[in-house]
Amino acid sequence: MNTMSLDCWNKPQGANRSTPIGLINFRVSEAAHLELEKAEEALHDTPDKDLMLDMNMDEMELEMPEGFGPLSDCQLRVYLHKDDLRGHFHLVGHSAKDGSLVYSNAVMVDQLG
């Protein structure tokens, strides 16, 4: 498993801007890593701009920033960077408390290897 610590933001419904909320910590299992690699390959063969992979939050050992509650859902968004067409991903979810959007900064899929 790969442990990630990424900057995280929150964007409440109706807000114009996101607010940084700190670091989110989670683990990406080998199975999830393989799914990320498959998604990257699929994006090279389709006109899709991104793919969303549903994640089991229990398997991710997800730790939210202090003072921020749990997520109601969690996905990894995979996309190809426009400059080098290499796969990147970031976590996307919603706060269980108020449904606001929560997301992390992006990481290259290759960095998990």
PDB file of C-alpha atoms in Angstrom:
ATOM      1  CA  MET A   1       0.000   0.000   0.000  1.00  0.00           C
ATOM      2  CA  ASN A   2       1.050   3.552  -0.688  1.00  0.00           C
ATOM      3  CA  THR A   3       0.394   6.207   1.951  1.00  0.00           C
ATOM      4  CA  MET A   4      -0.479   9.641   0.624  1.00  0.00           C
ATOM      5  CA  SER A   5      -0.566  12.976   2.470  1.00  0.00           C
ATOM      6  CA  LEU A   6      -2.051  15.602   0.193  1.00  0.00           C
ATOM      7  CA  ASP A   7      -3.295  19.159   0.554  1.00  0.00           C
ATOM      8  CA  CYS A   8      -7.075  19.237   0.677  1.00  0.00           C
ATOM      9  CA  TRP A   9      -9.733  21.851  -0.059  1.00  0.00           C
ATOM     10  CA  ASN A  10     -13.400  22.312   0.734  1.00  0.00           C
ATOM     11  CA  LYS A  11     -15.957  24.081  -1.435  1.00  0.00           C
ATOM     12  CA  PRO A  12     -19.388  24.516   0.158  1.00  0.00           C
ATOM     13  CA  GLN A  13     -22.416  24.442  -2.114  1.00  0.00           C
ATOM     14  CA  GLY A  14     -22.932  27.849  -3.714  1.00  0.00           C
ATOM     15  CA  ALA A  15     -19.449  29.101  -2.817  1.00  0.00           C
ATOM     16  CA  ASN A  16     -17.334  30.802  -5.475  1.00  0.00           C
ATOM     17  CA  ARG A  17     -14.030  29.563  -4.082  1.00  0.00           C
ATOM     18  CA  SER A  18     -12.533  26.620  -2.276  1.00  0.00           C
ATOM     19  CA  THR A  19     -10.892  26.909   1.124  1.00  0.00           C
ATOM     20  CA  PRO A  20      -7.776  24.956   2.130  1.00  0.00           C
ATOM     21  CA  ILE A  21      -8.510  22.671   5.099  1.00  0.00           C
ATOM     22  CA  GLY A  22      -5.142  20.954   5.633  1.00  0.00           C
ATOM     23  CA  LEU A  23      -3.671  17.566   4.831  1.00  0.00           C
ATOM     24  CA  ILE A  24      -5.715  14.481   4.032  1.00  0.00           C
ATOM     25  CA  ASN A  25      -4.026  11.126   4.643  1.00  0.00           C
ATOM     26  CA  PHE A  26      -5.037   7.899   2.942  1.00  0.00           C
ATOM     27  CA  ARG A  27      -3.675   4.642   1.639  1.00  0.00           C
ATOM     28  CA  VAL A  28      -3.919   3.388  -1.915  1.00  0.00           C
ATOM     29  CA  SER A  29      -4.001  -0.424  -2.041  1.00  0.00           C
ATOM     30  CA  GLU A  30      -2.278  -2.434  -4.753  1.00  0.00           C
ATOM     31  CA  ALA A  31      -5.705  -3.237  -6.231  1.00  0.00           C
ATOM     32  CA  ALA A  32      -6.607   0.472  -6.377  1.00  0.00           C
ATOM     33  CA  HIS A  33      -3.196   1.246  -7.898  1.00  0.00           C
ATOM     34  CA  LEU A  34      -3.888  -1.286 -10.661  1.00  0.00           C
ATOM     35  CA  GLU A  35      -7.294   0.312 -11.256  1.00  0.00           C
ATOM     36  CA  LEU A  36      -5.614   3.726 -11.572  1.00  0.00           C
ATOM     37  CA  GLU A  37      -3.170   2.331 -14.137  1.00  0.00           C
ATOM     38  CA  LYS A  38      -6.027   0.716 -16.105  1.00  0.00           C
ATOM     39  CA  ALA A  39      -7.942   4.008 -16.051  1.00  0.00           C
ATOM     40  CA  GLU A  40      -4.878   5.870 -17.352  1.00  0.00           C
ATOM     41  CA  GLU A  41      -4.526   3.359 -20.212  1.00  0.00           C
ATOM     42  CA  ALA A  42      -8.244   3.586 -21.010  1.00  0.00           C
ATOM     43  CA  LEU A  43      -8.051   7.384 -21.236  1.00  0.00           C
ATOM     44  CA  HIS A  44      -5.399   7.074 -23.948  1.00  0.00           C
ATOM     45  CA  ASP A  45      -7.869   5.031 -26.024  1.00  0.00           C
ATOM     46  CA  THR A  46     -11.044   7.076 -25.519  1.00  0.00           C
ATOM     47  CA  PRO A  47     -12.165  10.667 -26.007  1.00  0.00           C
ATOM     48  CA  ASP A  48     -13.096  10.872 -22.306  1.00  0.00           C
ATOM     49  CA  LYS A  49     -11.372  13.641 -20.356  1.00  0.00           C
ATOM     50  CA  ASP A  50     -11.419  11.804 -17.045  1.00  0.00           C
ATOM     51  CA  LEU A  51     -12.642   8.703 -15.235  1.00  0.00           C
ATOM     52  CA  MET A  52     -14.049   8.457 -11.722  1.00  0.00           C
ATOM     53  CA  LEU A  53     -13.185   5.390  -9.644  1.00  0.00           C
ATOM     54  CA  ASP A  54     -15.404   4.650  -6.636  1.00  0.00           C
ATOM     55  CA  MET A  55     -13.348   3.866  -3.543  1.00  0.00           C
ATOM     56  CA  ASN A  56     -14.117   1.947  -0.365  1.00  0.00           C
ATOM     57  CA  MET A  57     -13.247   4.437   2.369  1.00  0.00           C
ATOM     58  CA  ASP A  58     -12.680   1.655   4.923  1.00  0.00           C
ATOM     59  CA  GLU A  59      -9.959   0.132   2.752  1.00  0.00           C
ATOM     60  CA  MET A  60      -8.312   3.534   2.261  1.00  0.00           C
ATOM     61  CA  GLU A  61      -7.727   4.231   5.965  1.00  0.00           C
ATOM     62  CA  LEU A  62      -8.827   7.790   5.250  1.00  0.00           C
ATOM     63  CA  GLU A  63      -7.849  10.455   7.786  1.00  0.00           C
ATOM     64  CA  MET A  64      -9.385  13.889   7.345  1.00  0.00           C
ATOM     65  CA  PRO A  65      -7.739  17.107   8.581  1.00  0.00           C
ATOM     66  CA  GLU A  66      -8.284  17.937  12.241  1.00  0.00           C
ATOM     67  CA  GLY A  67     -11.679  19.509  12.851  1.00  0.00           C
ATOM     68  CA  PHE A  68     -13.128  18.255   9.582  1.00  0.00           C
ATOM     69  CA  GLY A  69     -15.569  15.356   9.743  1.00  0.00           C
ATOM     70  CA  PRO A  70     -15.843  12.224   7.617  1.00  0.00           C
ATOM     71  CA  LEU A  71     -16.764  12.022   3.940  1.00  0.00           C
ATOM     72  CA  SER A  72     -20.061  10.566   2.731  1.00  0.00           C
ATOM     73  CA  ASP A  73     -18.458   9.258  -0.460  1.00  0.00           C
ATOM     74  CA  CYS A  74     -15.039   9.032  -2.021  1.00  0.00           C
ATOM     75  CA  GLN A  75     -13.760   8.704  -5.571  1.00  0.00           C
ATOM     76  CA  LEU A  76     -10.440   9.030  -7.318  1.00  0.00           C
ATOM     77  CA  ARG A  77     -10.597  11.177 -10.440  1.00  0.00           C
ATOM     78  CA  VAL A  78      -8.084  10.051 -13.060  1.00  0.00           C
ATOM     79  CA  TYR A  79      -7.145  12.307 -15.976  1.00  0.00           C
ATOM     80  CA  LEU A  80      -4.330  12.824 -18.470  1.00  0.00           C
ATOM     81  CA  HIS A  81      -2.212  15.940 -17.973  1.00  0.00           C
ATOM     82  CA  LYS A  82      -2.560  18.188 -21.019  1.00  0.00           C
ATOM     83  CA  ASP A  83       1.195  18.721 -21.477  1.00  0.00           C
ATOM     84  CA  ASP A  84       2.633  15.217 -21.231  1.00  0.00           C
ATOM     85  CA  LEU A  85      -0.512  13.014 -21.392  1.00  0.00           C
ATOM     86  CA  ARG A  86       0.583  11.167 -18.258  1.00  0.00           C
ATOM     87  CA  GLY A  87      -2.007   9.950 -15.789  1.00  0.00           C
ATOM     88  CA  HIS A  88      -2.746  11.968 -12.665  1.00  0.00           C
ATOM     89  CA  PHE A  89      -5.344  11.403  -9.961  1.00  0.00           C
ATOM     90  CA  HIS A  90      -6.842  13.183  -6.995  1.00  0.00           C
ATOM     91  CA  LEU A  91      -9.352  12.364  -4.311  1.00  0.00           C
ATOM     92  CA  VAL A  92     -12.876  13.787  -4.655  1.00  0.00           C
ATOM     93  CA  GLY A  93     -15.655  13.406  -2.106  1.00  0.00           C
ATOM     94  CA  HIS A  94     -18.382  15.149  -0.165  1.00  0.00           C
ATOM     95  CA  SER A  95     -18.594  16.071   3.499  1.00  0.00           C
ATOM     96  CA  ALA A  96     -20.987  13.845   5.445  1.00  0.00           C
ATOM     97  CA  LYS A  97     -21.914  16.906   7.537  1.00  0.00           C
ATOM     98  CA  ASP A  98     -23.091  19.309   4.827  1.00  0.00           C
ATOM     99  CA  GLY A  99     -22.500  17.737   1.399  1.00  0.00           C
ATOM    100  CA  SER A 100     -19.793  20.243   0.480  1.00  0.00           C
ATOM    101  CA  LEU A 101     -17.188  19.232  -2.109  1.00  0.00           C
ATOM    102  CA  VAL A 102     -13.846  18.016  -0.753  1.00  0.00           C
ATOM    103  CA  TYR A 103     -10.843  17.361  -2.977  1.00  0.00           C
ATOM    104  CA  SER A 104      -7.085  16.930  -2.835  1.00  0.00           C
ATOM    105  CA  ASN A 105      -4.252  18.075  -5.015  1.00  0.00           C
ATOM    106  CA  ALA A 106      -3.204  15.724  -7.827  1.00  0.00           C
ATOM    107  CA  VAL A 107      -0.480  13.078  -7.948  1.00  0.00           C
ATOM    108  CA  MET A 108       0.968  11.213 -10.922  1.00  0.00           C
ATOM    109  CA  VAL A 109      -0.207   7.611 -11.116  1.00  0.00           C
ATOM    110  CA  ASP A 110       3.437   6.618 -11.772  1.00  0.00           C
ATOM    111  CA  GLN A 111       4.447   7.940  -8.348  1.00  0.00           C
ATOM    112  CA  LEU A 112       2.609   5.052  -6.713  1.00  0.00           C
ATOM    113  CA  GLY A 113       4.927   2.478  -8.297  1.00  0.00           C
TER     114      GLY A 113
END
